Coordinates of C-alpha atoms and ligand atoms in Angstrom, one line a residue:
M84 CA 69.7 -54.6 -1.8
N85 CA 69.2 -57.7 -3.7
L86 CA 68.7 -57.2 -7.4
L87 CA 69.4 -60.8 -8.3
P88 CA 66.6 -62.9 -9.8
F89 CA 67.3 -65.6 -7.1
G90 CA 67.3 -65.0 -3.3
K91 CA 69.9 -66.0 -0.7
L92 CA 70.6 -69.6 -1.5
P93 CA 72.0 -71.9 1.3
A94 CA 75.5 -73.2 1.0
H95 CA 75.6 -76.8 -0.2
R96 CA 78.0 -77.6 2.7
P97 CA 77.9 -75.5 5.9
R98 CA 81.0 -73.3 6.2
K99 CA 83.7 -74.7 8.6
F100 CA 86.5 -72.3 7.8
V101 CA 85.1 -69.1 6.4
P102 CA 83.1 -67.2 9.1
E103 CA 79.4 -66.9 8.6
K104 CA 79.5 -63.2 9.3
I105 CA 82.0 -61.8 6.8
N106 CA 81.9 -59.2 4.1
L107 CA 83.5 -60.9 1.1
G108 CA 83.7 -57.7 -0.8
D109 CA 86.0 -56.2 1.9
W110 CA 89.7 -57.2 1.5
P111 CA 90.7 -56.4 5.1
Q112 CA 88.2 -59.0 6.3
I113 CA 89.4 -61.6 3.7
A114 CA 93.2 -61.2 4.1
P115 CA 93.4 -62.9 7.6
L116 CA 91.9 -66.1 6.1
F117 CA 94.8 -66.3 3.6
G118 CA 97.1 -65.6 6.5
Q119 CA 95.6 -68.4 8.6
L120 CA 96.1 -70.9 5.7
E121 CA 99.7 -69.8 5.2
N122 CA 100.6 -70.1 8.9
R123 CA 98.7 -73.4 9.4
A124 CA 100.6 -75.0 6.5
Q125 CA 103.8 -75.0 8.5
Q126 CA 102.3 -77.2 11.2
I127 CA 100.6 -79.8 9.0
N128 CA 101.7 -83.3 9.8
G129 CA 100.3 -86.2 7.8
A130 CA 98.2 -86.4 4.6
A131 CA 94.8 -86.1 6.3
A132 CA 95.8 -82.7 7.7
L133 CA 97.0 -81.5 4.3
E134 CA 93.8 -82.7 2.7
Q135 CA 91.7 -80.8 5.3
W136 CA 93.9 -77.7 4.6
L137 CA 93.1 -78.1 0.8
L138 CA 89.4 -78.4 1.7
D139 CA 89.5 -75.2 3.7
W140 CA 91.2 -73.4 0.9
S141 CA 88.5 -74.8 -1.4
E142 CA 85.8 -73.4 0.9
L143 CA 87.5 -70.0 0.7
N144 CA 87.8 -70.2 -3.1
A145 CA 84.1 -71.1 -3.4
A146 CA 83.0 -68.3 -1.1
L147 CA 85.0 -65.7 -3.1
D148 CA 84.0 -67.2 -6.4
E149 CA 80.3 -67.0 -5.5
E150 CA 80.7 -63.4 -4.3
S151 CA 82.3 -62.5 -7.6
S152 CA 79.6 -64.3 -9.6
R153 CA 76.7 -62.7 -7.7
R154 CA 78.1 -59.2 -8.4
Y155 CA 78.8 -60.1 -12.0
I156 CA 75.3 -61.5 -12.5
A157 CA 73.6 -58.5 -10.8
M158 CA 75.7 -56.2 -13.1
T159 CA 74.7 -58.0 -16.3
C160 CA 71.1 -58.1 -15.3
H161 CA 71.0 -54.4 -14.5
T162 CA 73.5 -52.5 -16.6
D163 CA 71.6 -49.3 -15.8
N164 CA 71.9 -49.5 -12.0
A165 CA 74.9 -47.4 -10.7
D166 CA 75.1 -49.1 -7.3
V167 CA 75.3 -52.6 -8.8
E168 CA 78.0 -51.4 -11.2
K169 CA 79.9 -49.9 -8.4
A170 CA 79.7 -53.1 -6.3
Y171 CA 81.0 -55.1 -9.3
L172 CA 83.9 -52.8 -10.1
H173 CA 84.8 -52.6 -6.4
F174 CA 85.4 -56.3 -6.4
V175 CA 87.3 -56.4 -9.7
E176 CA 89.5 -53.4 -8.8
N177 CA 90.1 -53.8 -5.1
V178 CA 89.6 -57.4 -4.1
E179 CA 90.6 -59.6 -7.1
P180 CA 94.1 -58.0 -7.5
Q181 CA 94.7 -58.7 -3.8
I182 CA 93.5 -62.3 -4.0
K183 CA 95.8 -63.2 -7.0
P184 CA 99.2 -63.0 -5.3
R185 CA 97.9 -64.7 -2.1
Q186 CA 96.5 -67.6 -4.2
F187 CA 99.9 -68.0 -5.8
A188 CA 101.6 -68.0 -2.4
L189 CA 99.3 -70.8 -1.3
E190 CA 100.1 -72.7 -4.5
K191 CA 103.8 -72.4 -3.8
I192 CA 103.4 -73.6 -0.2
Y193 CA 101.5 -76.6 -1.5
V194 CA 104.0 -77.5 -4.1
A195 CA 106.9 -77.3 -1.6
H196 CA 105.0 -79.1 1.2
P197 CA 106.8 -82.1 2.6
Q198 CA 103.4 -83.9 3.1
R199 CA 102.4 -83.5 -0.6
E200 CA 103.9 -86.8 -1.7
K201 CA 101.7 -88.6 0.9
L202 CA 98.4 -87.6 -0.6
P203 CA 96.4 -90.4 -2.3
K204 CA 97.9 -90.5 -5.8
Q205 CA 94.9 -91.2 -7.9
R206 CA 92.7 -88.7 -6.1
F207 CA 95.2 -85.8 -6.3
Q208 CA 97.0 -86.6 -9.6
V209 CA 95.3 -83.9 -11.7
F210 CA 95.2 -81.2 -9.0
D211 CA 98.8 -81.8 -8.2
R212 CA 99.9 -81.7 -11.8
D213 CA 98.1 -78.5 -12.5
V214 CA 99.2 -76.5 -9.4
K215 CA 102.8 -77.7 -10.0
N216 CA 102.6 -76.6 -13.6
H217 CA 101.3 -73.2 -12.7
V218 CA 104.0 -72.6 -10.1
E219 CA 106.8 -73.9 -12.4
L220 CA 105.8 -71.6 -15.3
F221 CA 105.9 -68.4 -13.2
R222 CA 108.7 -65.9 -13.9
P223 CA 108.7 -62.5 -12.1
E224 CA 110.2 -60.9 -15.2
N225 CA 107.1 -62.0 -17.2
V226 CA 104.6 -60.0 -15.0
G227 CA 105.4 -56.7 -16.7
L228 CA 105.4 -58.3 -20.2
E229 CA 102.0 -59.8 -19.5
T230 CA 100.7 -56.4 -18.5
E231 CA 102.0 -55.1 -21.9
E232 CA 100.3 -58.0 -23.6
A233 CA 97.0 -57.2 -21.9
K234 CA 97.3 -53.5 -23.0
L235 CA 97.9 -54.5 -26.6
S236 CA 94.9 -56.8 -26.5
Q237 CA 92.8 -54.0 -25.2
Q238 CA 94.1 -51.8 -28.1
Y239 CA 92.9 -54.4 -30.5
Q240 CA 89.5 -54.6 -28.9
K241 CA 89.2 -50.8 -29.0
L242 CA 90.2 -50.7 -32.6
I243 CA 87.6 -53.4 -33.6
G244 CA 84.9 -52.0 -31.3
A245 CA 85.2 -48.6 -32.9
Q246 CA 84.5 -49.9 -36.4
T247 CA 81.2 -48.6 -37.7
V248 CA 79.9 -48.0 -41.2
N249 CA 77.4 -45.7 -42.7
F250 CA 75.0 -48.0 -44.5
R251 CA 72.1 -46.6 -46.6
G252 CA 72.0 -43.4 -44.5
E253 CA 72.4 -45.0 -41.0
E254 CA 75.4 -45.6 -38.8
K255 CA 75.7 -49.3 -37.9
T256 CA 78.2 -51.4 -36.0
L257 CA 79.6 -54.4 -37.8
V258 CA 77.7 -56.7 -35.6
Q259 CA 74.5 -55.0 -36.6
M260 CA 75.5 -55.4 -40.2
G261 CA 75.4 -59.1 -39.8
R262 CA 71.7 -59.4 -40.2
Y263 CA 71.8 -58.0 -43.8
L264 CA 73.7 -61.2 -44.9
E265 CA 70.5 -63.1 -44.2
E266 CA 68.4 -60.9 -46.5
P267 CA 67.0 -62.6 -49.6
D268 CA 67.8 -59.5 -51.7
R269 CA 71.2 -60.5 -53.2
A270 CA 72.3 -56.9 -54.2
L271 CA 71.6 -55.7 -50.6
R272 CA 73.7 -58.6 -49.2
Q273 CA 76.6 -57.8 -51.5
D274 CA 76.4 -54.1 -50.7
A275 CA 76.4 -54.9 -46.9
W276 CA 79.3 -57.4 -47.2
E277 CA 81.4 -55.0 -49.3
T278 CA 80.8 -52.1 -46.9
V279 CA 81.9 -54.2 -43.9
A280 CA 84.9 -55.7 -45.7
R281 CA 86.1 -52.3 -46.9
R282 CA 85.8 -50.9 -43.4
R283 CA 87.8 -53.8 -41.9
L284 CA 90.5 -53.3 -44.5
Q285 CA 91.0 -49.7 -43.5
D286 CA 92.4 -50.9 -40.1
A287 CA 94.5 -53.8 -41.6
D288 CA 97.8 -52.0 -41.1
K289 CA 97.0 -51.2 -37.5
C290 CA 96.0 -54.8 -36.8
E291 CA 99.3 -56.0 -38.3
E292 CA 101.2 -53.6 -36.1
I293 CA 99.5 -54.7 -32.9
F294 CA 100.0 -58.3 -33.9
D295 CA 103.7 -57.9 -34.6
E296 CA 104.2 -56.5 -31.1
L297 CA 102.1 -59.3 -29.6
I298 CA 104.3 -61.9 -31.3
N299 CA 107.5 -60.2 -30.0
L300 CA 106.1 -60.1 -26.4
R301 CA 104.9 -63.6 -26.5
T302 CA 108.1 -64.9 -27.8
Q303 CA 110.0 -63.1 -25.0
I304 CA 107.6 -64.5 -22.4
A305 CA 108.2 -68.0 -23.7
R306 CA 112.0 -67.6 -23.7
N307 CA 112.0 -66.2 -20.2
A308 CA 110.2 -69.4 -19.1
G309 CA 112.8 -71.6 -20.8
F310 CA 110.9 -72.5 -24.0
E311 CA 112.1 -72.4 -27.5
N312 CA 109.0 -70.9 -28.9
Y313 CA 105.6 -69.5 -27.7
R314 CA 103.7 -72.4 -29.2
D315 CA 105.4 -74.9 -26.8
Y316 CA 105.0 -72.5 -23.9
A317 CA 101.3 -72.0 -24.7
F318 CA 100.7 -75.8 -24.7
R319 CA 102.2 -76.0 -21.2
Q320 CA 100.4 -72.9 -19.9
K321 CA 97.1 -74.4 -21.1
A322 CA 98.0 -77.6 -19.3
R323 CA 97.8 -79.6 -22.5
F324 CA 99.3 -82.7 -21.0
D325 CA 97.2 -85.1 -23.0
Y326 CA 97.8 -83.9 -26.6
T327 CA 100.7 -82.5 -28.5
P328 CA 101.2 -80.2 -31.5
E329 CA 101.7 -83.4 -33.5
N330 CA 98.1 -84.4 -32.6
C331 CA 96.9 -81.0 -33.8
F332 CA 98.6 -81.5 -37.1
Q333 CA 96.9 -84.8 -37.4
F334 CA 93.6 -83.1 -36.7
H335 CA 94.2 -80.5 -39.4
D336 CA 95.0 -83.3 -41.9
A337 CA 91.9 -85.2 -41.0
V338 CA 89.8 -82.1 -41.4
E339 CA 91.2 -81.5 -44.9
K340 CA 90.7 -85.1 -45.9
E341 CA 87.4 -86.0 -44.3
I342 CA 85.5 -82.7 -43.7
V343 CA 86.5 -80.2 -46.4
P344 CA 84.9 -82.4 -49.1
A345 CA 81.6 -82.5 -47.1
V346 CA 81.7 -78.7 -46.7
R347 CA 82.2 -78.3 -50.5
E348 CA 79.2 -80.6 -51.1
I349 CA 77.0 -78.5 -48.7
Q350 CA 78.1 -75.4 -50.5
N351 CA 77.4 -76.8 -53.9
D352 CA 74.0 -77.7 -52.7
R353 CA 73.5 -74.2 -51.5
K354 CA 74.6 -72.8 -54.8
R355 CA 72.1 -75.0 -56.7
Q356 CA 69.3 -74.1 -54.4
L357 CA 70.0 -70.4 -54.7
K358 CA 70.3 -70.9 -58.5
L359 CA 73.7 -69.2 -58.7
E360 CA 76.6 -69.7 -61.1
K361 CA 79.1 -69.0 -58.3
L362 CA 78.9 -68.8 -54.6
R363 CA 80.2 -65.5 -53.3
P364 CA 81.1 -64.5 -49.7
W365 CA 77.7 -62.7 -49.3
D366 CA 75.7 -65.9 -50.1
L367 CA 76.6 -68.0 -47.1
A368 CA 74.2 -66.9 -44.4
V369 CA 70.9 -66.5 -46.3
D370 CA 68.4 -69.3 -46.1
P371 CA 69.1 -71.3 -49.4
Q372 CA 65.3 -71.4 -50.1
N373 CA 64.8 -67.7 -49.2
R374 CA 62.3 -68.6 -46.5
A375 CA 61.6 -66.3 -43.6
P376 CA 63.4 -67.0 -40.3
L377 CA 61.9 -69.8 -38.1
K378 CA 59.8 -68.6 -35.2
P379 CA 60.2 -71.2 -32.4
F380 CA 58.2 -69.4 -29.7
G381 CA 56.4 -66.1 -28.9
E382 CA 57.5 -65.4 -25.3
V383 CA 60.3 -66.7 -23.1
G384 CA 57.9 -68.7 -20.8
E385 CA 57.0 -70.8 -23.9
M386 CA 60.7 -71.4 -24.7
V387 CA 61.3 -72.6 -21.1
S388 CA 58.3 -74.9 -20.9
R389 CA 59.0 -76.4 -24.3
T390 CA 62.7 -76.9 -23.5
Q391 CA 61.5 -78.6 -20.3
K392 CA 59.5 -81.0 -22.4
I393 CA 62.7 -81.8 -24.4
F394 CA 64.5 -82.7 -21.3
N395 CA 61.5 -84.8 -20.1
H396 CA 61.9 -86.8 -23.3
L397 CA 65.7 -87.1 -22.8
D398 CA 66.2 -88.1 -19.2
P399 CA 64.2 -87.9 -15.9
E400 CA 67.2 -86.7 -13.9
L401 CA 68.1 -83.9 -16.3
A402 CA 64.4 -83.0 -16.5
T403 CA 64.4 -82.6 -12.7
N404 CA 67.6 -80.5 -12.8
F405 CA 66.1 -78.1 -15.3
R406 CA 62.9 -77.9 -13.3
Q407 CA 64.9 -77.0 -10.2
M408 CA 66.6 -74.1 -12.0
Q409 CA 63.2 -72.7 -12.7
D410 CA 61.9 -73.2 -9.2
L411 CA 65.0 -71.4 -7.8
K412 CA 64.8 -68.6 -10.4
L413 CA 68.2 -69.5 -11.8
L414 CA 67.3 -68.4 -15.3
D415 CA 67.2 -64.8 -16.7
L416 CA 66.5 -65.3 -20.4
D417 CA 64.4 -62.5 -21.9
N418 CA 65.9 -59.6 -23.7
R419 CA 65.0 -56.3 -22.0
K420 CA 66.4 -52.8 -21.6
G421 CA 69.2 -52.6 -19.1
K422 CA 70.6 -56.1 -19.7
A423 CA 74.1 -56.8 -21.0
P424 CA 74.3 -58.5 -24.4
G425 CA 75.0 -62.2 -25.1
G426 CA 74.5 -65.3 -23.0
Y427 CA 76.5 -67.3 -20.4
Q428 CA 76.3 -69.9 -17.7
S429 CA 77.7 -69.1 -14.3
T430 CA 77.9 -71.2 -11.1
L431 CA 77.2 -70.1 -7.6
S432 CA 80.1 -72.0 -6.1
E433 CA 78.9 -72.2 -2.5
A434 CA 75.3 -73.1 -3.2
R435 CA 76.7 -75.2 -6.0
V436 CA 73.9 -74.3 -8.4
P437 CA 74.1 -73.0 -11.9
F438 CA 72.6 -69.8 -13.4
I439 CA 71.8 -69.1 -17.1
F440 CA 71.8 -65.7 -18.6
M441 CA 70.5 -65.0 -22.2
N442 CA 68.9 -62.4 -24.4
A443 CA 66.2 -64.4 -26.2
I444 CA 64.3 -62.7 -29.0
G445 CA 62.4 -65.6 -30.5
L446 CA 64.9 -67.1 -32.9
Q447 CA 66.0 -70.7 -33.4
R448 CA 69.4 -69.6 -32.2
D449 CA 67.9 -68.9 -28.8
V450 CA 66.7 -72.5 -28.6
E451 CA 70.2 -73.8 -29.4
T452 CA 71.8 -71.4 -26.9
L453 CA 69.4 -72.5 -24.1
L454 CA 70.2 -76.2 -24.8
H455 CA 73.9 -75.4 -24.9
E456 CA 73.9 -73.4 -21.6
A457 CA 71.7 -76.1 -20.0
G458 CA 74.4 -78.6 -20.9
H459 CA 76.9 -76.5 -18.9
A460 CA 74.4 -76.2 -16.1
F461 CA 73.9 -80.0 -15.9
H462 CA 77.7 -80.2 -15.7
A463 CA 77.7 -77.9 -12.6
Q464 CA 74.8 -79.8 -11.0
A465 CA 76.6 -83.2 -11.6
T466 CA 79.6 -82.1 -9.5
R467 CA 77.6 -80.8 -6.5
D468 CA 79.0 -83.4 -4.1
E469 CA 82.7 -82.8 -5.1
D470 CA 84.3 -80.9 -2.2
L471 CA 87.6 -80.0 -3.9
Y472 CA 86.8 -76.7 -5.6
A473 CA 89.2 -77.2 -8.5
Y474 CA 87.5 -80.5 -9.5
R475 CA 84.0 -78.9 -9.8
G476 CA 85.3 -77.4 -13.1
A477 CA 86.5 -79.4 -16.1
P478 CA 89.0 -78.4 -18.8
I479 CA 87.3 -76.4 -21.6
E480 CA 87.9 -79.3 -24.1
F481 CA 85.4 -81.3 -22.0
C482 CA 83.1 -78.5 -20.7
E483 CA 82.1 -77.9 -24.3
V484 CA 81.3 -81.6 -24.8
A485 CA 78.7 -81.3 -22.1
S486 CA 77.1 -78.3 -23.8
M487 CA 77.5 -79.2 -27.5
S488 CA 76.2 -82.7 -26.9
M489 CA 73.1 -81.2 -25.4
E490 CA 72.5 -79.2 -28.5
L491 CA 72.6 -82.4 -30.6
L492 CA 70.6 -84.5 -28.2
G493 CA 68.0 -81.8 -27.6
N494 CA 67.6 -81.1 -31.3
E495 CA 66.2 -84.6 -31.7
F496 CA 63.0 -83.3 -30.0
L497 CA 62.6 -80.0 -31.8
E498 CA 59.0 -81.0 -32.7
E499 CA 58.2 -79.5 -29.3
F500 CA 58.8 -76.2 -31.1
Y501 CA 57.9 -76.8 -34.7
P502 CA 55.9 -78.9 -37.2
A503 CA 58.1 -81.7 -38.6
A504 CA 59.3 -79.9 -41.7
E505 CA 60.4 -76.8 -39.8
A506 CA 62.1 -79.0 -37.1
N507 CA 64.1 -80.7 -39.9
R508 CA 65.0 -77.3 -41.4
A509 CA 66.5 -76.3 -38.0
R510 CA 68.3 -79.6 -37.6
K511 CA 69.8 -79.2 -41.1
A512 CA 71.1 -75.7 -40.4
H513 CA 72.6 -76.9 -37.1
L514 CA 74.4 -79.9 -38.5
E515 CA 75.7 -77.9 -41.5
G516 CA 77.0 -75.3 -39.0
I517 CA 78.9 -78.0 -37.1
I518 CA 80.5 -79.5 -40.2
G519 CA 81.3 -76.0 -41.6
F520 CA 83.0 -74.9 -38.4
F521 CA 85.9 -77.5 -38.6
P522 CA 87.8 -76.1 -41.6
W523 CA 87.8 -72.6 -40.1
M524 CA 89.0 -74.1 -36.8
A525 CA 91.8 -75.8 -38.7
V526 CA 92.8 -72.5 -40.4
V527 CA 92.9 -70.6 -37.1
D528 CA 94.8 -73.3 -35.3
A529 CA 97.3 -74.2 -38.1
F530 CA 98.0 -70.5 -38.7
Q531 CA 99.0 -69.9 -35.1
H532 CA 101.3 -73.0 -35.2
W533 CA 103.0 -71.5 -38.2
I534 CA 103.2 -68.0 -36.7
Y535 CA 104.9 -68.9 -33.4
T536 CA 107.3 -71.5 -34.9
H537 CA 108.5 -69.0 -37.5
P538 CA 110.2 -66.3 -35.5
G539 CA 111.3 -63.2 -37.4
H540 CA 108.9 -63.8 -40.3
T541 CA 107.8 -60.8 -42.4
R542 CA 104.3 -59.7 -43.0
A543 CA 104.4 -60.9 -46.6
E544 CA 105.5 -64.4 -45.4
R545 CA 102.7 -64.4 -42.9
K546 CA 100.2 -63.4 -45.6
A547 CA 101.4 -66.2 -47.8
A548 CA 101.2 -68.7 -45.1
Y549 CA 97.6 -67.7 -44.3
L550 CA 96.5 -67.8 -48.0
Q551 CA 98.0 -71.2 -48.3
L552 CA 95.8 -72.4 -45.4
M553 CA 92.7 -70.6 -46.8
D554 CA 93.3 -72.6 -50.1
R555 CA 93.8 -75.8 -48.2
F556 CA 90.7 -75.6 -46.1
G557 CA 88.6 -73.2 -48.2
G558 CA 85.4 -74.2 -49.9
E559 CA 83.6 -73.3 -53.1
V560 CA 83.4 -69.6 -52.4
D561 CA 84.6 -67.2 -55.1
Y562 CA 86.5 -64.2 -53.7
S563 CA 87.8 -62.8 -57.0
G564 CA 88.0 -59.0 -56.8
Y565 CA 88.3 -59.2 -53.0
E566 CA 91.7 -60.8 -52.7
E567 CA 93.0 -58.3 -50.1
M568 CA 90.0 -58.7 -47.9
R569 CA 90.4 -62.5 -48.0
A570 CA 94.1 -62.2 -47.2
H571 CA 93.3 -60.3 -44.0
S572 CA 90.2 -62.0 -43.0
W573 CA 91.9 -63.4 -39.9
H574 CA 92.0 -59.9 -38.4
R575 CA 88.4 -60.3 -37.2
Q576 CA 89.1 -63.6 -35.3
L577 CA 89.7 -62.1 -31.8
H578 CA 91.1 -65.4 -30.4
I579 CA 94.2 -65.0 -32.5
F580 CA 94.9 -61.6 -30.9
I581 CA 93.6 -62.0 -27.4
H582 CA 93.5 -65.8 -26.6
P583 CA 96.4 -67.3 -28.5
F584 CA 96.0 -71.0 -29.3
Y585 CA 92.6 -71.1 -27.7
Y586 CA 90.4 -72.4 -30.5
V587 CA 91.3 -76.1 -31.2
E588 CA 89.4 -76.8 -28.0
Y589 CA 86.1 -76.2 -29.7
G590 CA 87.0 -78.7 -32.5
I591 CA 88.1 -81.3 -29.9
A592 CA 84.9 -80.9 -28.0
Q593 CA 82.7 -81.0 -31.1
L594 CA 84.3 -84.4 -31.9
G595 CA 83.3 -85.5 -28.4
A596 CA 79.7 -84.2 -28.8
L597 CA 79.3 -85.9 -32.2
Q598 CA 80.4 -89.2 -30.6
V599 CA 77.9 -88.8 -27.8
W600 CA 75.2 -88.1 -30.4
A601 CA 76.3 -91.2 -32.5
N602 CA 76.2 -93.3 -29.3
S603 CA 72.7 -92.1 -28.6
K604 CA 71.6 -93.2 -32.0
A605 CA 72.7 -96.7 -31.2
D606 CA 71.6 -96.8 -27.5
K607 CA 69.9 -93.7 -26.1
V608 CA 69.8 -94.8 -22.5
K609 CA 73.4 -96.0 -22.3
A610 CA 74.6 -92.8 -24.1
L611 CA 72.8 -90.6 -21.6
G612 CA 74.0 -92.7 -18.7
D613 CA 77.6 -92.4 -19.9
Y614 CA 77.2 -88.6 -20.5
K615 CA 75.9 -88.1 -17.0
K616 CA 78.7 -90.2 -15.4
S617 CA 81.4 -88.3 -17.3
L618 CA 79.9 -84.9 -16.2
A619 CA 80.0 -86.1 -12.6
L620 CA 83.7 -86.5 -12.8
G621 CA 84.1 -82.8 -13.1
G622 CA 87.8 -82.0 -13.5
S623 CA 89.0 -84.9 -11.3
R624 CA 90.5 -87.0 -14.2
P625 CA 92.7 -86.3 -17.2
L626 CA 90.9 -85.5 -20.5
P627 CA 91.2 -89.0 -22.1
E628 CA 89.5 -90.5 -19.1
L629 CA 86.7 -87.9 -19.1
F630 CA 86.1 -88.7 -22.8
A631 CA 86.2 -92.4 -22.2
A632 CA 83.7 -92.1 -19.4
A633 CA 81.4 -90.3 -21.9
G634 CA 81.8 -93.2 -24.3
C635 CA 84.1 -91.3 -26.6
K636 CA 87.6 -91.6 -27.9
F637 CA 90.1 -88.8 -27.2
Q638 CA 91.5 -88.8 -30.7
F639 CA 91.4 -86.3 -33.6
D640 CA 92.5 -88.5 -36.4
A641 CA 90.7 -89.5 -39.7
A642 CA 89.6 -92.9 -38.3
T643 CA 87.7 -91.1 -35.5
I644 CA 86.3 -88.4 -37.7
R645 CA 85.2 -90.4 -40.8
P646 CA 82.3 -92.3 -39.2
L647 CA 81.0 -89.1 -37.5
I648 CA 80.9 -87.2 -40.8
E649 CA 79.3 -90.1 -42.5
L650 CA 76.6 -90.2 -39.8
A651 CA 76.1 -86.5 -40.2
G652 CA 75.8 -86.9 -43.9
T653 CA 73.3 -89.7 -43.6
E654 CA 71.2 -87.7 -41.2
L655 CA 71.4 -84.6 -43.5
K656 CA 70.0 -86.6 -46.4
K657 CA 67.0 -87.6 -44.3
L658 CA 66.2 -83.9 -43.5
Ligands
ZN998 ZN1 79.9 -73.3 -24.1

């Protein structure tokens, strides 16, 4: 049974360690391979033999990763097929939990290995640093606490997922309510916004309770691992070796000084265009000229062929890569019954080819999503010849440079989709979105720094801290009459609950993407060349070197941000 859009794809390198005939969904067949690696490690003599051992381990990882991806892709493409669902759940419930401790055992063997010091330093620096870090942070007493943390995260998701409203006679999810905020009818928008905000406020106490428990657990996890607070633990756990909390504070300051004024200007502009006295929270998503949504294409085939033309303009190699994805059927982009929601890019790790999943319905957002995911796909294609599995993936701070740059670079050729005036309208909305994201990123990040470095704080103190940040990074939006809703608006930001401290990455990556874009304004060929070179490094170098290869500075200060915001401002004036 093959329900995947693509067929059996050949492995990029023939297997040497994993047998050709093996069922990678059957743990009893997989376990001996881990056993072999464990036993063989004892007899390794010399760096070359250790390197080969790492490559065999990489081969096993890639084979397991591809098996997992194939089952996940099949499941998301056919949510209504019971066999496909069963195959996916079997892997998640019976194989993955077995793999985890055996992977950790291999990591420990590697870190303690007498030959480790003899490996070529430059080549293994990042791998070595990351594995050692992972092993050092492990505490058996944290395993149970992490299970508790996962359960609380799930409770939060359940609470939020169950939130529905009755709006004008129909039951709607809060996600479905989002589209009313784009309606030209202002009274309708206000009604929709209030209905949603009131519903959220009903669960405010429950959110606070879950969050208090999460803070306690996380603080305990950090202390068990020998850290003073969870913030410092989280930085280590996320392998943030190349930036510090101090750098993040600098980033927040720079956003306040350089970006918040630009956001206020954009919002004042919106207020003028909408002919309003005051901008209210329900006035932020509607088109400021009350125009109908852009229609970039009719059917998905058109979206693909026009995106192909964009890449043809950009770079012959990227154009070939995107063409190859079509030839190998590595795209499943149309919205149809029985497909999971959302979009993602996945990689088949043995074939070393990318796959893109989307639910396109004919909006400008779809064009941006495809450009974004194609950027991730180009990243995967660029690392095809890297044999160390860990280096075929980069840290998230750089992965998103690959994808966000492609949105900006691709948007230069939106005339493939629109007449000039509409292309400019799409570019304007995109650039304003980028600028508008930074202040919220700063709030989410700075708030978490405050939370985890103020142990034992009360809910009232937390609220005050949040409101102070909302004032510092807020724009021209008038919330009067809705103060409680504003004070709890962080409850809907799931990262704060589920992925603590995971957010500043998007800000860092966006700074990289804006730099790639600025470079391409000056010299398109060089900027594209640097971009491709940096992608090919995968995760083999530390972040500052990845950024440098892409022609960017790895800095989040005012001096880096100012020229980027100036460029965005100049471009916006032309649109
Ligand atoms: Zn992405």
